[in-house]
mmCIF file of C-alpha atoms in Angstrom:
data_model
loop_
_atom_site.group_PDB
_atom_site.id
_atom_site.type_symbol
_atom_site.label_atom_id
_atom_site.label_comp_id
_atom_site.label_asym_id
_atom_site.label_seq_id
_atom_site.Cartn_x
_atom_site.Cartn_y
_atom_site.Cartn_z
ATOM 1 C CA UNK A 1 58.121 6.024 65.132
ATOM 2 C CA UNK A 2 59.799 6.591 68.515
ATOM 3 C CA UNK A 3 58.264 10.071 68.636
ATOM 4 C CA UNK A 4 54.888 8.627 67.761
ATOM 5 C CA UNK A 5 55.034 6.043 70.526
ATOM 6 C CA UNK A 6 56.325 8.497 73.117
ATOM 7 C CA UNK A 7 53.634 11.091 72.568
ATOM 8 C CA UNK A 8 50.769 8.877 71.471
ATOM 9 C CA UNK A 9 50.095 11.190 68.519
ATOM 10 C CA UNK A 10 50.235 10.461 64.832
ATOM 11 C CA UNK A 11 52.818 12.277 62.724
ATOM 12 C CA UNK A 12 49.915 13.827 60.809
ATOM 13 C CA UNK A 13 48.525 15.482 63.934
ATOM 14 C CA UNK A 14 51.963 16.766 64.938
ATOM 15 C CA UNK A 15 52.261 18.598 61.626
ATOM 16 C CA UNK A 16 48.879 20.308 62.026
ATOM 17 C CA UNK A 17 48.292 23.216 64.344
ATOM 18 C CA UNK A 18 45.037 24.617 65.654
ATOM 19 C CA UNK A 19 44.838 27.595 63.299
ATOM 20 C CA UNK A 20 41.907 29.578 61.989
ATOM 21 C CA UNK A 21 42.090 29.769 58.189
ATOM 22 C CA UNK A 22 38.919 31.687 57.328
ATOM 23 C CA UNK A 23 35.950 33.332 59.062
ATOM 24 C CA UNK A 24 32.667 34.374 57.478
ATOM 25 C CA UNK A 25 30.180 36.478 59.447
ATOM 26 C CA UNK A 26 26.482 36.747 58.708
ATOM 27 C CA UNK A 27 24.778 39.263 60.970
ATOM 28 C CA UNK A 28 21.221 38.505 62.002
ATOM 29 C CA UNK A 29 18.672 40.537 60.075
ATOM 30 C CA UNK A 30 17.642 43.800 61.718
ATOM 31 C CA UNK A 31 19.745 43.407 64.850
ATOM 32 C CA UNK A 32 19.591 46.436 67.088
ATOM 33 C CA UNK A 33 22.889 47.834 68.294
ATOM 34 C CA UNK A 34 23.579 47.288 72.021
ATOM 35 C CA UNK A 35 23.263 51.033 72.704
ATOM 36 C CA UNK A 36 20.881 53.539 71.139
ATOM 37 C CA UNK A 37 21.672 56.893 69.610
ATOM 38 C CA UNK A 38 19.825 58.570 72.484
ATOM 39 C CA UNK A 39 21.906 56.703 75.076
ATOM 40 C CA UNK A 40 25.121 57.748 73.299
ATOM 41 C CA UNK A 41 23.988 61.377 73.064
ATOM 42 C CA UNK A 42 23.057 61.372 76.751
ATOM 43 C CA UNK A 43 26.462 59.850 77.653
ATOM 44 C CA UNK A 44 28.252 62.530 75.586
ATOM 45 C CA UNK A 45 25.922 65.318 76.794
ATOM 46 C CA UNK A 46 24.794 66.217 73.259
ATOM 47 C CA UNK A 47 21.434 67.997 73.176
ATOM 48 C CA UNK A 48 20.953 68.478 69.430
ATOM 49 C CA UNK A 49 19.991 66.133 66.577
ATOM 50 C CA UNK A 50 22.339 67.420 63.848
ATOM 51 C CA UNK A 51 24.830 64.546 64.173
ATOM 52 C CA UNK A 52 22.483 61.617 64.844
ATOM 53 C CA UNK A 53 23.548 59.755 61.685
ATOM 54 C CA UNK A 54 27.235 60.219 62.562
ATOM 55 C CA UNK A 55 26.590 58.901 66.087
ATOM 56 C CA UNK A 56 24.649 55.888 64.723
ATOM 57 C CA UNK A 57 27.594 55.078 62.447
ATOM 58 C CA UNK A 58 30.052 55.491 65.324
ATOM 59 C CA UNK A 59 28.013 53.078 67.472
ATOM 60 C CA UNK A 60 28.233 50.390 64.776
ATOM 61 C CA UNK A 61 31.933 51.093 64.145
ATOM 62 C CA UNK A 62 32.734 51.009 67.872
ATOM 63 C CA UNK A 63 30.898 47.705 68.325
ATOM 64 C CA UNK A 64 32.624 46.104 65.317
ATOM 65 C CA UNK A 65 36.037 47.392 66.445
ATOM 66 C CA UNK A 66 35.536 45.987 69.950
ATOM 67 C CA UNK A 67 34.331 42.641 68.554
ATOM 68 C CA UNK A 68 37.493 42.382 66.472
ATOM 69 C CA UNK A 69 39.795 43.558 69.254
ATOM 70 C CA UNK A 70 38.287 41.282 71.930
ATOM 71 C CA UNK A 71 37.537 38.287 69.639
ATOM 72 C CA UNK A 72 33.903 38.173 70.785
ATOM 73 C CA UNK A 73 30.482 38.590 69.172
ATOM 74 C CA UNK A 74 28.577 41.378 70.857
ATOM 75 C CA UNK A 75 25.476 41.023 68.652
ATOM 76 C CA UNK A 76 23.890 37.790 67.366
ATOM 77 C CA UNK A 77 25.341 36.361 64.150
ATOM 78 C CA UNK A 78 26.024 33.145 62.306
ATOM 79 C CA UNK A 79 29.715 32.375 61.864
ATOM 80 C CA UNK A 80 31.396 29.910 59.556
ATOM 81 C CA UNK A 81 34.921 29.117 60.740
ATOM 82 C CA UNK A 82 37.377 27.067 58.695
ATOM 83 C CA UNK A 83 40.342 25.831 60.696
ATOM 84 C CA UNK A 84 42.951 23.133 61.025
ATOM 85 C CA UNK A 85 42.738 20.961 64.092
ATOM 86 C CA UNK A 86 45.575 18.820 65.453
ATOM 87 C CA UNK A 87 43.208 16.301 67.045
ATOM 88 C CA UNK A 88 44.964 16.596 70.422
ATOM 89 C CA UNK A 89 44.457 20.021 71.932
ATOM 90 C CA UNK A 90 41.196 21.942 72.161
ATOM 91 C CA UNK A 91 40.599 24.675 69.587
ATOM 92 C CA UNK A 92 38.964 27.822 71.048
ATOM 93 C CA UNK A 93 35.941 28.531 68.851
ATOM 94 C CA UNK A 94 36.357 32.182 67.798
ATOM 95 C CA UNK A 95 33.974 35.048 68.425
ATOM 96 C CA UNK A 96 31.854 33.571 71.216
ATOM 97 C CA UNK A 97 29.720 33.357 73.157
ATOM 98 C CA UNK A 98 28.883 30.301 71.079
ATOM 99 C CA UNK A 99 25.300 29.089 70.928
ATOM 100 C CA UNK A 100 24.262 26.110 68.857
ATOM 101 C CA UNK A 101 26.521 24.400 66.320
ATOM 102 C CA UNK A 102 24.556 24.246 63.070
ATOM 103 C CA UNK A 103 26.890 22.024 61.076
ATOM 104 C CA UNK A 104 30.376 20.539 61.048
ATOM 105 C CA UNK A 105 32.271 19.352 57.980
ATOM 106 C CA UNK A 106 35.581 17.529 57.915
ATOM 107 C CA UNK A 107 38.368 16.949 55.367
ATOM 108 C CA UNK A 108 41.593 15.028 55.975
ATOM 109 C CA UNK A 109 43.617 17.665 54.114
ATOM 110 C CA UNK A 110 43.110 21.000 52.369
ATOM 111 C CA UNK A 111 43.399 19.564 48.842
ATOM 112 C CA UNK A 112 40.863 16.793 49.458
ATOM 113 C CA UNK A 113 37.659 17.187 47.450
ATOM 114 C CA UNK A 114 35.491 14.962 49.643
ATOM 115 C CA UNK A 115 33.886 16.755 52.567
ATOM 116 C CA UNK A 116 32.254 14.700 55.291
ATOM 117 C CA UNK A 117 29.380 16.080 57.348
ATOM 118 C CA UNK A 118 29.864 14.614 60.771
ATOM 119 C CA UNK A 119 28.916 14.711 64.402
ATOM 120 C CA UNK A 120 32.170 13.025 65.444
ATOM 121 C CA UNK A 121 33.472 15.933 67.559
ATOM 122 C CA UNK A 122 32.992 17.484 70.984
ATOM 123 C CA UNK A 123 32.167 21.046 71.957
ATOM 124 C CA UNK A 124 33.282 21.801 75.504
ATOM 125 C CA UNK A 125 32.336 24.733 77.713
ATOM 126 C CA UNK A 126 29.278 26.872 78.289
ATOM 127 C CA UNK A 127 29.645 30.276 76.584
ATOM 128 C CA UNK A 128 33.165 30.508 75.194
ATOM 129 C CA UNK A 129 33.482 26.986 73.907
ATOM 130 C CA UNK A 130 36.331 24.739 72.823
ATOM 131 C CA UNK A 131 36.302 22.267 69.930
ATOM 132 C CA UNK A 132 37.873 18.816 69.873
ATOM 133 C CA UNK A 133 37.725 16.420 66.930
ATOM 134 C CA UNK A 134 39.758 14.346 64.473
ATOM 135 C CA UNK A 135 42.960 15.878 63.073
ATOM 136 C CA UNK A 136 42.331 17.623 59.762
ATOM 137 C CA UNK A 137 40.504 20.566 58.182
ATOM 138 C CA UNK A 138 37.180 21.546 59.721
ATOM 139 C CA UNK A 139 34.410 23.940 58.750
ATOM 140 C CA UNK A 140 32.093 24.756 61.625
ATOM 141 C CA UNK A 141 28.922 26.817 61.259
ATOM 142 C CA UNK A 142 27.474 28.126 64.514
ATOM 143 C CA UNK A 143 25.374 30.800 66.167
ATOM 144 C CA UNK A 144 27.242 33.309 68.305
ATOM 145 C CA UNK A 145 26.708 36.541 70.189
ATOM 146 C CA UNK A 146 24.824 37.948 73.119
ATOM 147 C CA UNK A 147 21.058 38.428 72.956
ATOM 148 C CA UNK A 148 21.579 41.254 75.443
ATOM 149 C CA UNK A 149 25.235 42.173 76.085
ATOM 150 C CA UNK A 150 26.421 42.625 79.690
ATOM 151 C CA UNK A 151 26.378 46.179 81.046
ATOM 152 C CA UNK A 152 30.198 46.591 81.049
ATOM 153 C CA UNK A 153 30.265 45.875 77.285
ATOM 154 C CA UNK A 154 27.503 48.431 76.653
ATOM 155 C CA UNK A 155 29.405 50.942 78.823
ATOM 156 C CA UNK A 156 32.579 50.191 76.847
ATOM 157 C CA UNK A 157 30.774 50.870 73.576
ATOM 158 C CA UNK A 158 29.515 54.209 74.912
ATOM 159 C CA UNK A 159 33.020 55.169 76.050
ATOM 160 C CA UNK A 160 34.486 54.114 72.674
ATOM 161 C CA UNK A 161 31.816 56.085 70.758
ATOM 162 C CA UNK A 162 32.611 59.197 72.818
ATOM 163 C CA UNK A 163 36.332 58.726 72.162
ATOM 164 C CA UNK A 164 35.763 58.258 68.417
ATOM 165 C CA UNK A 165 33.439 61.283 68.333
ATOM 166 C CA UNK A 166 35.987 63.511 70.069
ATOM 167 C CA UNK A 167 38.914 62.244 67.965
ATOM 168 C CA UNK A 168 37.208 62.158 64.552
ATOM 169 C CA UNK A 169 39.429 63.548 61.838
ATOM 170 C CA UNK A 170 42.534 62.731 63.885
ATOM 171 C CA UNK A 171 44.562 60.453 61.617
ATOM 172 C CA UNK A 172 46.592 59.038 64.519
ATOM 173 C CA UNK A 173 43.461 57.661 66.208
ATOM 174 C CA UNK A 174 41.785 56.016 63.196
ATOM 175 C CA UNK A 175 40.863 52.400 63.908
ATOM 176 C CA UNK A 176 42.218 52.490 67.440
ATOM 177 C CA UNK A 177 40.511 51.457 70.630
ATOM 178 C CA UNK A 178 40.531 53.788 73.602
ATOM 179 C CA UNK A 179 43.049 52.227 76.060
ATOM 180 C CA UNK A 180 40.607 52.832 78.947
ATOM 181 C CA UNK A 181 38.004 50.726 77.115
ATOM 182 C CA UNK A 182 40.493 47.892 76.575
ATOM 183 C CA UNK A 183 41.359 47.879 80.263
ATOM 184 C CA UNK A 184 37.700 48.101 81.255
ATOM 185 C CA UNK A 185 36.784 45.140 79.021
ATOM 186 C CA UNK A 186 39.915 43.040 79.620
ATOM 187 C CA UNK A 187 37.835 40.369 81.376
ATOM 188 C CA UNK A 188 35.953 39.834 78.064
ATOM 189 C CA UNK A 189 39.118 39.618 75.940
ATOM 190 C CA UNK A 190 39.198 36.150 74.372
ATOM 191 C CA UNK A 191 42.292 36.516 72.227
ATOM 192 C CA UNK A 192 44.552 33.514 72.584
ATOM 193 C CA UNK A 193 48.145 33.244 71.503
ATOM 194 C CA UNK A 194 48.861 29.672 70.478
#
């Protein structure tokens, strides 16, 4: 009880941490990639059409890899995030920029069978938002992603596609991000270490 009085927090909230437990992504139907096949071919100085399908696949792979690496949504999508919230510190909503919050559901603990739909929470910030609510388990459904990504992100995708194209078949480079791209896009990196 001395700890509770000193910090002003309940013992329940001290035991919880702001941790993401599950993420579900639903891409918007027929979303165009941020760069076209023609733009990628022009960037890589490719003048033939033989590898258009490969380049299209590399564009999608590069975008998804950068989204995962930077913890952002480059294209529009609906995300359902399940997380624990301590009730004290803000929880950074993953894979922003975050648009509208569609729904929020709350449970006091993981084993609880009653889920409460609620509006008893706050979303702070403009693009990369923070969540604050009651301590417990939350499921938040929201819209995320850029309608039109900033030019540096599109340039990063082009550079990553070129790197993946040149290093295809190289086992050491599979699933890796070009270090130049990471440096170039470091301002967009929203990974947090809590």
